[in-house]
Amino acid sequence: MALHHAKPGEVVDLQPLGSKLKETKSAAIIKSDHFEAIRLIVRAGSEIPAHEVSGNITLHCLEGRVEIGLGDSTIELKANEWVYLDGGESHSVKGIEDSSLLLTILLE
């Protein structure tokens, strides 16, 4: 079965997953030539190693807590908080708690 991507005008439910968070995997919501949105699931204790994305990105923490590594510094992002990162900026994501985030990427 093909992965479902939202169509223009389609409403997508981004409410916290609550008890379903443990069984949910990351999933693309939309990918076009210029924009990508992903519901990113980060488990407590897991880490997405430092990497770079060419386009500007935003991370909106829907539930849980994560630590964003930015070179020599880190920031904590918790439920209902949002952060913007410039494209090409090295960053990592570490789960402090099981977390669900909305990741958006502006593609060039």
Short mmCIF file of C-alpha atoms in Angstrom, two decimals:
data_model
loop_
_atom_site.label_atom_id
_atom_site.label_comp_id
_atom_site.label_asym_id
_atom_site.label_seq_id
_atom_site.Cartn_x
_atom_site.Cartn_y
_atom_site.Cartn_z
CA MET A 1 0.00 0.00 0.00
CA ALA A 2 1.33 3.46 -0.92
CA LEU A 3 2.09 5.96 1.83
CA HIS A 4 -0.70 8.53 2.16
CA HIS A 5 0.34 12.16 1.82
CA ALA A 6 -2.04 15.00 2.64
CA LYS A 7 -3.56 16.81 -0.31
CA PRO A 8 -3.95 20.61 -0.50
CA GLY A 9 -6.86 21.60 1.75
CA GLU A 10 -6.84 18.30 3.68
CA VAL A 11 -7.00 18.74 7.46
CA VAL A 12 -4.37 16.73 9.37
CA ASP A 13 -4.87 15.86 13.05
CA LEU A 14 -1.72 16.68 15.05
CA GLN A 15 -3.14 16.19 18.53
CA PRO A 16 -0.83 14.50 21.02
CA LEU A 17 -0.85 10.73 20.58
CA GLY A 18 -0.90 9.97 24.31
CA SER A 19 -0.91 6.22 24.90
CA LYS A 20 -0.55 5.55 21.13
CA LEU A 21 2.85 7.30 21.07
CA LYS A 22 4.70 4.08 22.03
CA GLU A 23 3.42 2.25 18.92
CA THR A 24 3.63 5.10 16.40
CA LYS A 25 6.45 5.56 13.89
CA SER A 26 7.62 8.73 12.16
CA ALA A 27 5.61 9.47 9.02
CA ALA A 28 5.74 11.98 6.19
CA ILE A 29 2.65 14.18 6.05
CA ILE A 30 3.45 15.94 2.77
CA LYS A 31 6.37 16.18 0.39
CA SER A 32 6.38 18.52 -2.58
CA ASP A 33 9.15 20.06 -4.66
CA HIS A 34 9.54 22.93 -2.16
CA PHE A 35 8.18 21.74 1.19
CA GLU A 36 8.19 18.67 3.43
CA ALA A 37 6.31 18.03 6.69
CA ILE A 38 6.96 14.99 8.88
CA ARG A 39 5.50 13.82 12.17
CA LEU A 40 8.78 12.86 13.81
CA ILE A 41 8.71 10.34 16.67
CA VAL A 42 11.76 10.39 18.96
CA ARG A 43 11.94 7.79 21.73
CA ALA A 44 13.38 8.57 25.16
CA GLY A 45 17.12 7.87 25.11
CA SER A 46 17.35 7.64 21.31
CA GLU A 47 19.30 10.15 19.24
CA ILE A 48 19.30 11.38 15.67
CA PRO A 49 23.03 12.11 15.19
CA ALA A 50 24.31 15.52 14.10
CA HIS A 51 23.48 16.21 10.46
CA GLU A 52 22.67 19.10 8.13
CA VAL A 53 19.65 19.81 5.95
CA SER A 54 20.10 22.25 3.08
CA GLY A 55 16.73 23.96 3.59
CA ASN A 56 15.46 25.95 6.57
CA ILE A 57 13.62 23.82 9.13
CA THR A 58 11.22 24.21 12.02
CA LEU A 59 10.53 21.80 14.86
CA HIS A 60 7.30 22.07 16.86
CA CYS A 61 7.19 19.74 19.86
CA LEU A 62 3.67 18.33 20.06
CA GLU A 63 4.33 16.18 23.15
CA GLY A 64 7.27 15.03 25.24
CA ARG A 65 10.71 16.65 25.54
CA VAL A 66 13.78 16.59 23.30
CA GLU A 67 17.23 18.10 23.37
CA ILE A 68 18.41 19.82 20.19
CA GLY A 69 22.18 19.87 19.77
CA LEU A 70 23.49 22.93 17.93
CA GLY A 71 27.24 22.70 17.60
CA ASP A 72 28.65 23.39 21.08
CA SER A 73 25.29 24.22 22.67
CA THR A 74 21.99 22.49 23.32
CA ILE A 75 18.43 23.65 23.77
CA GLU A 76 15.52 21.79 25.30
CA LEU A 77 12.24 21.74 23.43
CA LYS A 78 9.11 20.63 25.28
CA ALA A 79 5.43 20.26 24.40
CA ASN A 80 3.97 23.34 22.67
CA GLU A 81 7.39 24.88 21.96
CA TRP A 82 8.74 25.66 18.49
CA VAL A 83 12.19 26.40 17.07
CA TYR A 84 13.54 27.56 13.69
CA LEU A 85 16.94 26.51 12.30
CA ASP A 86 18.78 27.88 9.28
CA GLY A 87 19.48 25.48 6.45
CA GLY A 88 22.96 23.99 6.58
CA GLU A 89 23.16 24.29 10.38
CA SER A 90 24.43 21.08 12.00
CA HIS A 91 21.96 19.76 14.56
CA SER A 92 21.05 16.59 16.45
CA VAL A 93 17.88 15.51 18.26
CA LYS A 94 17.87 13.43 21.46
CA GLY A 95 14.75 12.13 23.18
CA ILE A 96 14.49 13.08 26.86
CA GLU A 97 10.96 11.62 26.93
CA ASP A 98 9.04 9.77 24.23
CA SER A 99 8.20 12.67 21.93
CA SER A 100 6.20 13.64 18.87
CA LEU A 101 7.29 16.64 16.79
CA LEU A 102 6.15 18.38 13.64
CA LEU A 103 9.22 18.81 11.43
CA THR A 104 8.94 21.13 8.44
CA ILE A 105 11.64 21.58 5.82
CA LEU A 106 11.71 24.25 3.13
CA LEU A 107 13.39 22.56 0.18
CA GLU A 108 15.42 24.52 -2.34
#
